[in-house]
């Protein structure tokens, strides 16, 4: 990030660009059902499309895997268009990397292993983030935390909207993909995993929910910024730095934080599991 730049100094157009860039890798999991003869859809969590050693997967939180359907069909939110994208769960499998006994402390990480056919279908709309390209850097010399602004990105249930006005016999449900910008604090290593926190009070957003349910499994991104010779701010790179898995309760001052797995958890442990394509 250019020297002496505050988050409030970054043009909104740059933040919008970063959100759009990361949207290409972000996916929402949807539970499909039927109530009173009408199809229903429920947000189950978020995920990040990745590859490791050419193996495609959706990186997410372990506890999100627990609520995904084990038979039938799984729905996805892939775009901002009206859609009913879903797949037979026989074309995927759920791999539980690790889950701790205390939700807040972690670990809480897993992934959805995709068949080539499913990955190809998703790839027609979305993009897969290549973990191999960044792995050596993040395991040996990761960028400093102040090299750019941070973006916690996923879907928020509180911002879901239902529209029945267009056609009374048809319900349209709009799931909100949300990008919140701020910084990270409290980096720690516990056991073989690493963690950090994304304070909610620091978020720079137009509409801030107070409940971030649904964002679990979403990516924590570092947006590296640079400046042109004329001093204009630009996005230099967008780096997957972690995975959201828990929201702290609000304290008496109205402060909370999103707890996230950090880079070693992603580029060492999750990468190894995905690359070996084994539970």
PDB file of N, CA, C and O in Angstrom, residues 100-158:
ATOM      1  N   UNK A 100     -11.755 -28.480  15.930  1.00  0.00           N
ATOM      2  CA  UNK A 100     -11.427 -28.478  17.340  1.00  0.00           C
ATOM      3  C   UNK A 100     -12.654 -28.657  18.215  1.00  0.00           C
ATOM      4  O   UNK A 100     -13.790 -28.720  17.734  1.00  0.00           O
ATOM      5  N   UNK A 101     -12.428 -28.716  19.520  1.00  0.00           N
ATOM      6  CA  UNK A 101     -13.511 -28.914  20.475  1.00  0.00           C
ATOM      7  C   UNK A 101     -14.185 -27.605  20.883  1.00  0.00           C
ATOM      8  O   UNK A 101     -15.312 -27.616  21.371  1.00  0.00           O
ATOM      9  N   UNK A 102     -13.476 -26.478  20.716  1.00  0.00           N
ATOM     10  CA  UNK A 102     -14.019 -25.161  21.058  1.00  0.00           C
ATOM     11  C   UNK A 102     -14.181 -24.372  19.766  1.00  0.00           C
ATOM     12  O   UNK A 102     -13.201 -24.092  19.066  1.00  0.00           O
ATOM     13  N   UNK A 103     -15.415 -24.005  19.432  1.00  0.00           N
ATOM     14  CA  UNK A 103     -15.700 -23.373  18.142  1.00  0.00           C
ATOM     15  C   UNK A 103     -14.834 -22.146  17.891  1.00  0.00           C
ATOM     16  O   UNK A 103     -14.316 -21.950  16.791  1.00  0.00           O
ATOM     17  N   UNK A 104     -14.679 -21.301  18.902  1.00  0.00           N
ATOM     18  CA  UNK A 104     -13.950 -20.043  18.715  1.00  0.00           C
ATOM     19  C   UNK A 104     -12.460 -20.267  18.476  1.00  0.00           C
ATOM     20  O   UNK A 104     -11.814 -19.495  17.759  1.00  0.00           O
ATOM     21  N   UNK A 105     -11.915 -21.321  19.058  1.00  0.00           N
ATOM     22  CA  UNK A 105     -10.474 -21.535  19.001  1.00  0.00           C
ATOM     23  C   UNK A 105     -10.009 -22.266  17.741  1.00  0.00           C
ATOM     24  O   UNK A 105      -8.829 -22.216  17.396  1.00  0.00           O
ATOM     25  N   UNK A 106     -10.925 -22.941  17.044  1.00  0.00           N
ATOM     26  CA  UNK A 106     -10.521 -23.715  15.892  1.00  0.00           C
ATOM     27  C   UNK A 106      -9.745 -24.956  16.318  1.00  0.00           C
ATOM     28  O   UNK A 106      -9.629 -25.249  17.505  1.00  0.00           O
ATOM     29  N   UNK A 107      -9.194 -25.701  15.375  1.00  0.00           N
ATOM     30  CA  UNK A 107      -9.326 -25.469  13.933  1.00  0.00           C
ATOM     31  C   UNK A 107     -10.734 -25.763  13.437  1.00  0.00           C
ATOM     32  O   UNK A 107     -11.494 -26.452  14.096  1.00  0.00           O
ATOM     33  N   UNK A 108     -11.030 -25.238  12.271  1.00  0.00           N
ATOM     34  CA  UNK A 108     -12.347 -25.413  11.662  1.00  0.00           C
ATOM     35  C   UNK A 108     -12.168 -25.240  10.160  1.00  0.00           C
ATOM     36  O   UNK A 108     -12.423 -24.168   9.607  1.00  0.00           O
ATOM     37  N   UNK A 109     -11.733 -26.295   9.519  1.00  0.00           N
ATOM     38  CA  UNK A 109     -11.368 -26.169   8.111  1.00  0.00           C
ATOM     39  C   UNK A 109     -11.637 -27.479   7.372  1.00  0.00           C
ATOM     40  O   UNK A 109     -11.456 -28.570   7.916  1.00  0.00           O
ATOM     41  N   UNK A 110     -12.120 -27.359   6.143  1.00  0.00           N
ATOM     42  CA  UNK A 110     -12.405 -28.511   5.304  1.00  0.00           C
ATOM     43  C   UNK A 110     -12.559 -28.063   3.866  1.00  0.00           C
ATOM     44  O   UNK A 110     -12.347 -26.895   3.534  1.00  0.00           O
ATOM     45  N   UNK A 111     -12.936 -28.989   3.006  1.00  0.00           N
ATOM     46  CA  UNK A 111     -13.168 -28.614   1.607  1.00  0.00           C
ATOM     47  C   UNK A 111     -14.097 -29.610   0.933  1.00  0.00           C
ATOM     48  O   UNK A 111     -14.303 -30.731   1.418  1.00  0.00           O
ATOM     49  N   UNK A 112     -14.690 -29.171  -0.152  1.00  0.00           N
ATOM     50  CA  UNK A 112     -15.521 -30.008  -0.997  1.00  0.00           C
ATOM     51  C   UNK A 112     -14.681 -30.439  -2.184  1.00  0.00           C
ATOM     52  O   UNK A 112     -14.204 -29.597  -2.954  1.00  0.00           O
ATOM     53  N   UNK A 113     -14.444 -31.730  -2.303  1.00  0.00           N
ATOM     54  CA  UNK A 113     -13.690 -32.250  -3.442  1.00  0.00           C
ATOM     55  C   UNK A 113     -14.629 -32.354  -4.637  1.00  0.00           C
ATOM     56  O   UNK A 113     -15.720 -32.906  -4.533  1.00  0.00           O
ATOM     57  N   UNK A 114     -14.205 -31.812  -5.778  1.00  0.00           N
ATOM     58  CA  UNK A 114     -15.053 -31.763  -6.964  1.00  0.00           C
ATOM     59  C   UNK A 114     -14.591 -32.758  -8.019  1.00  0.00           C
ATOM     60  O   UNK A 114     -13.383 -32.948  -8.217  1.00  0.00           O
ATOM     61  N   UNK A 115     -15.555 -33.353  -8.688  1.00  0.00           N
ATOM     62  CA  UNK A 115     -15.204 -34.140  -9.868  1.00  0.00           C
ATOM     63  C   UNK A 115     -14.804 -33.185 -10.989  1.00  0.00           C
ATOM     64  O   UNK A 115     -15.094 -31.984 -10.938  1.00  0.00           O
ATOM     65  N   UNK A 116     -14.116 -33.697 -11.984  1.00  0.00           N
ATOM     66  CA  UNK A 116     -13.700 -32.847 -13.105  1.00  0.00           C
ATOM     67  C   UNK A 116     -14.907 -32.252 -13.821  1.00  0.00           C
ATOM     68  O   UNK A 116     -14.884 -31.095 -14.244  1.00  0.00           O
ATOM     69  N   UNK A 117     -15.973 -33.032 -13.923  1.00  0.00           N
ATOM     70  CA  UNK A 117     -17.169 -32.544 -14.622  1.00  0.00           C
ATOM     71  C   UNK A 117     -17.811 -31.388 -13.865  1.00  0.00           C
ATOM     72  O   UNK A 117     -18.195 -30.368 -14.457  1.00  0.00           O
ATOM     73  N   UNK A 118     -17.915 -31.524 -12.542  1.00  0.00           N
ATOM     74  CA  UNK A 118     -18.501 -30.452 -11.729  1.00  0.00           C
ATOM     75  C   UNK A 118     -17.612 -29.212 -11.764  1.00  0.00           C
ATOM     76  O   UNK A 118     -18.089 -28.083 -11.908  1.00  0.00           O
ATOM     77  N   UNK A 119     -16.290 -29.416 -11.640  1.00  0.00           N
ATOM     78  CA  UNK A 119     -15.360 -28.282 -11.679  1.00  0.00           C
ATOM     79  C   UNK A 119     -15.451 -27.543 -13.004  1.00  0.00           C
ATOM     80  O   UNK A 119     -15.413 -26.307 -13.049  1.00  0.00           O
ATOM     81  N   UNK A 120     -15.579 -28.284 -14.095  1.00  0.00           N
ATOM     82  CA  UNK A 120     -15.692 -27.659 -15.407  1.00  0.00           C
ATOM     83  C   UNK A 120     -16.972 -26.848 -15.515  1.00  0.00           C
ATOM     84  O   UNK A 120     -16.981 -25.744 -16.076  1.00  0.00           O
ATOM     85  N   UNK A 121     -18.060 -27.366 -14.947  1.00  0.00           N
ATOM     86  CA  UNK A 121     -19.330 -26.652 -14.985  1.00  0.00           C
ATOM     87  C   UNK A 121     -19.248 -25.356 -14.178  1.00  0.00           C
ATOM     88  O   UNK A 121     -19.682 -24.295 -14.642  1.00  0.00           O
ATOM     89  N   UNK A 122     -18.659 -25.410 -12.990  1.00  0.00           N
ATOM     90  CA  UNK A 122     -18.516 -24.211 -12.172  1.00  0.00           C
ATOM     91  C   UNK A 122     -17.553 -23.224 -12.815  1.00  0.00           C
ATOM     92  O   UNK A 122     -17.727 -22.007 -12.729  1.00  0.00           O
ATOM     93  N   UNK A 123     -16.532 -23.754 -13.471  1.00  0.00           N
ATOM     94  CA  UNK A 123     -15.529 -22.907 -14.105  1.00  0.00           C
ATOM     95  C   UNK A 123     -16.053 -22.111 -15.282  1.00  0.00           C
ATOM     96  O   UNK A 123     -15.410 -21.154 -15.725  1.00  0.00           O
ATOM     97  N   UNK A 124     -17.230 -22.486 -15.789  1.00  0.00           N
ATOM     98  CA  UNK A 124     -17.828 -21.716 -16.884  1.00  0.00           C
ATOM     99  C   UNK A 124     -18.303 -20.351 -16.394  1.00  0.00           C
ATOM    100  O   UNK A 124     -18.432 -19.410 -17.185  1.00  0.00           O
ATOM    101  N   UNK A 125     -18.563 -20.248 -15.086  1.00  0.00           N
ATOM    102  CA  UNK A 125     -19.049 -18.994 -14.504  1.00  0.00           C
ATOM    103  C   UNK A 125     -18.041 -18.358 -13.560  1.00  0.00           C
ATOM    104  O   UNK A 125     -17.903 -17.138 -13.514  1.00  0.00           O
ATOM    105  N   UNK A 126     -17.331 -19.195 -12.799  1.00  0.00           N
ATOM    106  CA  UNK A 126     -16.427 -18.720 -11.769  1.00  0.00           C
ATOM    107  C   UNK A 126     -14.971 -19.043 -12.136  1.00  0.00           C
ATOM    108  O   UNK A 126     -14.692 -19.636 -13.166  1.00  0.00           O
ATOM    109  N   UNK A 127     -14.047 -18.656 -11.234  1.00  0.00           N
ATOM    110  CA  UNK A 127     -12.623 -18.931 -11.423  1.00  0.00           C
ATOM    111  C   UNK A 127     -12.098 -19.700 -10.216  1.00  0.00           C
ATOM    112  O   UNK A 127     -12.644 -19.603  -9.114  1.00  0.00           O
ATOM    113  N   UNK A 128     -11.029 -20.459 -10.420  1.00  0.00           N
ATOM    114  CA  UNK A 128     -10.385 -21.209  -9.347  1.00  0.00           C
ATOM    115  C   UNK A 128      -9.063 -20.539  -8.992  1.00  0.00           C
ATOM    116  O   UNK A 128      -8.232 -20.290  -9.868  1.00  0.00           O
ATOM    117  N   UNK A 129      -8.874 -20.269  -7.717  1.00  0.00           N
ATOM    118  CA  UNK A 129      -7.647 -19.630  -7.235  1.00  0.00           C
ATOM    119  C   UNK A 129      -6.565 -20.700  -7.093  1.00  0.00           C
ATOM    120  O   UNK A 129      -6.740 -21.697  -6.380  1.00  0.00           O
ATOM    121  N   UNK A 130      -5.430 -20.485  -7.765  1.00  0.00           N
ATOM    122  CA  UNK A 130      -4.353 -21.468  -7.789  1.00  0.00           C
ATOM    123  C   UNK A 130      -3.463 -21.317  -6.556  1.00  0.00           C
ATOM    124  O   UNK A 130      -2.655 -20.396  -6.467  1.00  0.00           O
ATOM    125  N   UNK A 131      -3.602 -22.232  -5.599  1.00  0.00           N
ATOM    126  CA  UNK A 131      -2.793 -22.175  -4.380  1.00  0.00           C
ATOM    127  C   UNK A 131      -1.319 -22.459  -4.651  1.00  0.00           C
ATOM    128  O   UNK A 131      -0.445 -21.975  -3.921  1.00  0.00           O
ATOM    129  N   UNK A 132      -1.023 -23.238  -5.685  1.00  0.00           N
ATOM    130  CA  UNK A 132       0.372 -23.576  -5.999  1.00  0.00           C
ATOM    131  C   UNK A 132       1.208 -22.335  -6.293  1.00  0.00           C
ATOM    132  O   UNK A 132       2.370 -22.252  -5.903  1.00  0.00           O
ATOM    133  N   UNK A 133       0.624 -21.374  -6.994  1.00  0.00           N
ATOM    134  CA  UNK A 133       1.376 -20.186  -7.423  1.00  0.00           C
ATOM    135  C   UNK A 133       1.860 -19.356  -6.238  1.00  0.00           C
ATOM    136  O   UNK A 133       2.893 -18.688  -6.322  1.00  0.00           O
ATOM    137  N   UNK A 134       1.142 -19.402  -5.124  1.00  0.00           N
ATOM    138  CA  UNK A 134       1.471 -18.559  -3.975  1.00  0.00           C
ATOM    139  C   UNK A 134       2.100 -19.344  -2.825  1.00  0.00           C
ATOM    140  O   UNK A 134       2.586 -18.746  -1.871  1.00  0.00           O
ATOM    141  N   UNK A 135       2.113 -20.644  -2.903  1.00  0.00           N
ATOM    142  CA  UNK A 135       2.458 -21.472  -1.750  1.00  0.00           C
ATOM    143  C   UNK A 135       3.865 -21.191  -1.217  1.00  0.00           C
ATOM    144  O   UNK A 135       4.057 -20.999  -0.012  1.00  0.00           O
ATOM    145  N   UNK A 136       4.862 -21.159  -2.063  1.00  0.00           N
ATOM    146  CA  UNK A 136       6.231 -20.964  -1.605  1.00  0.00           C
ATOM    147  C   UNK A 136       6.402 -19.615  -0.921  1.00  0.00           C
ATOM    148  O   UNK A 136       7.059 -19.507   0.122  1.00  0.00           O
ATOM    149  N   UNK A 137       5.798 -18.585  -1.499  1.00  0.00           N
ATOM    150  CA  UNK A 137       5.905 -17.248  -0.905  1.00  0.00           C
ATOM    151  C   UNK A 137       5.270 -17.222   0.476  1.00  0.00           C
ATOM    152  O   UNK A 137       5.858 -16.720   1.447  1.00  0.00           O
ATOM    153  N   UNK A 138       4.074 -17.783   0.607  1.00  0.00           N
ATOM    154  CA  UNK A 138       3.369 -17.694   1.885  1.00  0.00           C
ATOM    155  C   UNK A 138       3.984 -18.574   2.963  1.00  0.00           C
ATOM    156  O   UNK A 138       3.846 -18.286   4.149  1.00  0.00           O
ATOM    157  N   UNK A 139       4.651 -19.641   2.584  1.00  0.00           N
ATOM    158  CA  UNK A 139       5.275 -20.490   3.585  1.00  0.00           C
ATOM    159  C   UNK A 139       6.652 -19.997   3.994  1.00  0.00           C
ATOM    160  O   UNK A 139       7.161 -20.376   5.057  1.00  0.00           O
ATOM    161  N   UNK A 140       7.279 -19.136   3.174  1.00  0.00           N
ATOM    162  CA  UNK A 140       8.643 -18.699   3.467  1.00  0.00           C
ATOM    163  C   UNK A 140       8.786 -17.194   3.690  1.00  0.00           C
ATOM    164  O   UNK A 140       9.559 -16.770   4.550  1.00  0.00           O
ATOM    165  N   UNK A 141       8.048 -16.393   2.946  1.00  0.00           N
ATOM    166  CA  UNK A 141       8.214 -14.949   3.061  1.00  0.00           C
ATOM    167  C   UNK A 141       6.915 -14.229   2.702  1.00  0.00           C
ATOM    168  O   UNK A 141       6.833 -13.537   1.681  1.00  0.00           O
ATOM    169  N   UNK A 142       5.877 -14.373   3.548  1.00  0.00           N
ATOM    170  CA  UNK A 142       4.584 -13.743   3.226  1.00  0.00           C
ATOM    171  C   UNK A 142       4.690 -12.233   3.242  1.00  0.00           C
ATOM    172  O   UNK A 142       5.533 -11.667   3.954  1.00  0.00           O
ATOM    173  N   UNK A 143       3.862 -11.540   2.460  1.00  0.00           N
ATOM    174  CA  UNK A 143       3.868 -10.068   2.463  1.00  0.00           C
ATOM    175  C   UNK A 143       3.522  -9.540   3.852  1.00  0.00           C
ATOM    176  O   UNK A 143       2.777 -10.187   4.598  1.00  0.00           O
ATOM    177  N   UNK A 144       4.034  -8.383   4.235  1.00  0.00           N
ATOM    178  CA  UNK A 144       3.669  -7.795   5.529  1.00  0.00           C
ATOM    179  C   UNK A 144       2.180  -7.461   5.575  1.00  0.00           C
ATOM    180  O   UNK A 144       1.558  -7.195   4.540  1.00  0.00           O
ATOM    181  N   UNK A 145       1.636  -7.474   6.773  1.00  0.00           N
ATOM    182  CA  UNK A 145       0.202  -7.229   6.935  1.00  0.00           C
ATOM    183  C   UNK A 145      -0.218  -5.855   6.436  1.00  0.00           C
ATOM    184  O   UNK A 145      -1.362  -5.652   6.027  1.00  0.00           O
ATOM    185  N   UNK A 146       0.705  -4.879   6.480  1.00  0.00           N
ATOM    186  CA  UNK A 146       0.357  -3.515   6.070  1.00  0.00           C
ATOM    187  C   UNK A 146       0.624  -3.261   4.591  1.00  0.00           C
ATOM    188  O   UNK A 146       0.631  -2.124   4.143  1.00  0.00           O
ATOM    189  N   UNK A 147       0.816  -4.347   3.821  1.00  0.00           N
ATOM    190  CA  UNK A 147       1.077  -4.186   2.385  1.00  0.00           C
ATOM    191  C   UNK A 147      -0.196  -3.885   1.605  1.00  0.00           C
ATOM    192  O   UNK A 147      -0.132  -3.605   0.406  1.00  0.00           O
ATOM    193  N   UNK A 148      -1.333  -3.949   2.248  1.00  0.00           N
ATOM    194  CA  UNK A 148      -2.586  -3.670   1.544  1.00  0.00           C
ATOM    195  C   UNK A 148      -3.765  -3.737   2.497  1.00  0.00           C
ATOM    196  O   UNK A 148      -3.628  -4.066   3.680  1.00  0.00           O
ATOM    197  N   UNK A 149      -4.935  -3.431   1.979  1.00  0.00           N
ATOM    198  CA  UNK A 149      -6.158  -3.497   2.765  1.00  0.00           C
ATOM    199  C   UNK A 149      -6.687  -4.929   2.733  1.00  0.00           C
ATOM    200  O   UNK A 149      -6.438  -5.672   1.789  1.00  0.00           O
ATOM    201  N   UNK A 150      -7.411  -5.327   3.795  1.00  0.00           N
ATOM    202  CA  UNK A 150      -7.923  -6.691   3.906  1.00  0.00           C
ATOM    203  C   UNK A 150      -9.417  -6.729   3.626  1.00  0.00           C
ATOM    204  O   UNK A 150     -10.145  -5.797   3.963  1.00  0.00           O
ATOM    205  N   UNK A 151      -9.848  -7.837   3.033  1.00  0.00           N
ATOM    206  CA  UNK A 151     -11.236  -8.002   2.612  1.00  0.00           C
ATOM    207  C   UNK A 151     -11.750  -9.350   3.092  1.00  0.00           C
ATOM    208  O   UNK A 151     -11.234 -10.396   2.682  1.00  0.00           O
ATOM    209  N   UNK A 152     -12.748  -9.330   3.982  1.00  0.00           N
ATOM    210  CA  UNK A 152     -13.433 -10.556   4.394  1.00  0.00           C
ATOM    211  C   UNK A 152     -14.653 -10.703   3.496  1.00  0.00           C
ATOM    212  O   UNK A 152     -15.540  -9.847   3.509  1.00  0.00           O
ATOM    213  N   UNK A 153     -14.700 -11.787   2.739  1.00  0.00           N
ATOM    214  CA  UNK A 153     -15.701 -11.893   1.684  1.00  0.00           C
ATOM    215  C   UNK A 153     -16.465 -13.213   1.736  1.00  0.00           C
ATOM    216  O   UNK A 153     -15.883 -14.288   1.868  1.00  0.00           O
ATOM    217  N   UNK A 154     -17.787 -13.086   1.663  1.00  0.00           N
ATOM    218  CA  UNK A 154     -18.653 -14.256   1.646  1.00  0.00           C
ATOM    219  C   UNK A 154     -20.105 -13.812   1.572  1.00  0.00           C
ATOM    220  O   UNK A 154     -20.393 -12.669   1.202  1.00  0.00           O
ATOM    221  N   UNK A 155     -21.011 -14.696   1.946  1.00  0.00           N
ATOM    222  CA  UNK A 155     -22.446 -14.398   1.893  1.00  0.00           C
ATOM    223  C   UNK A 155     -22.987 -14.188   3.309  1.00  0.00           C
ATOM    224  O   UNK A 155     -22.586 -14.881   4.239  1.00  0.00           O
ATOM    225  N   UNK A 156     -23.903 -13.219   3.456  1.00  0.00           N
ATOM    226  CA  UNK A 156     -24.455 -12.851   4.754  1.00  0.00           C
ATOM    227  C   UNK A 156     -25.961 -13.119   4.763  1.00  0.00           C
ATOM    228  O   UNK A 156     -26.707 -12.509   3.975  1.00  0.00           O
ATOM    229  N   UNK A 157     -26.397 -14.012   5.641  1.00  0.00           N
ATOM    230  CA  UNK A 157     -27.815 -14.366   5.697  1.00  0.00           C
ATOM    231  C   UNK A 157     -28.671 -13.162   6.059  1.00  0.00           C
ATOM    232  O   UNK A 157     -29.777 -12.994   5.535  1.00  0.00           O
ATOM    233  N   UNK A 158     -28.201 -12.301   6.952  1.00  0.00           N
ATOM    234  CA  UNK A 158     -28.988 -11.144   7.387  1.00  0.00           C
ATOM    235  C   UNK A 158     -29.335 -10.212   6.229  1.00  0.00           C
ATOM    236  O   UNK A 158     -30.328  -9.487   6.291  1.00  0.00           O
TER     237      UNK A 158
END
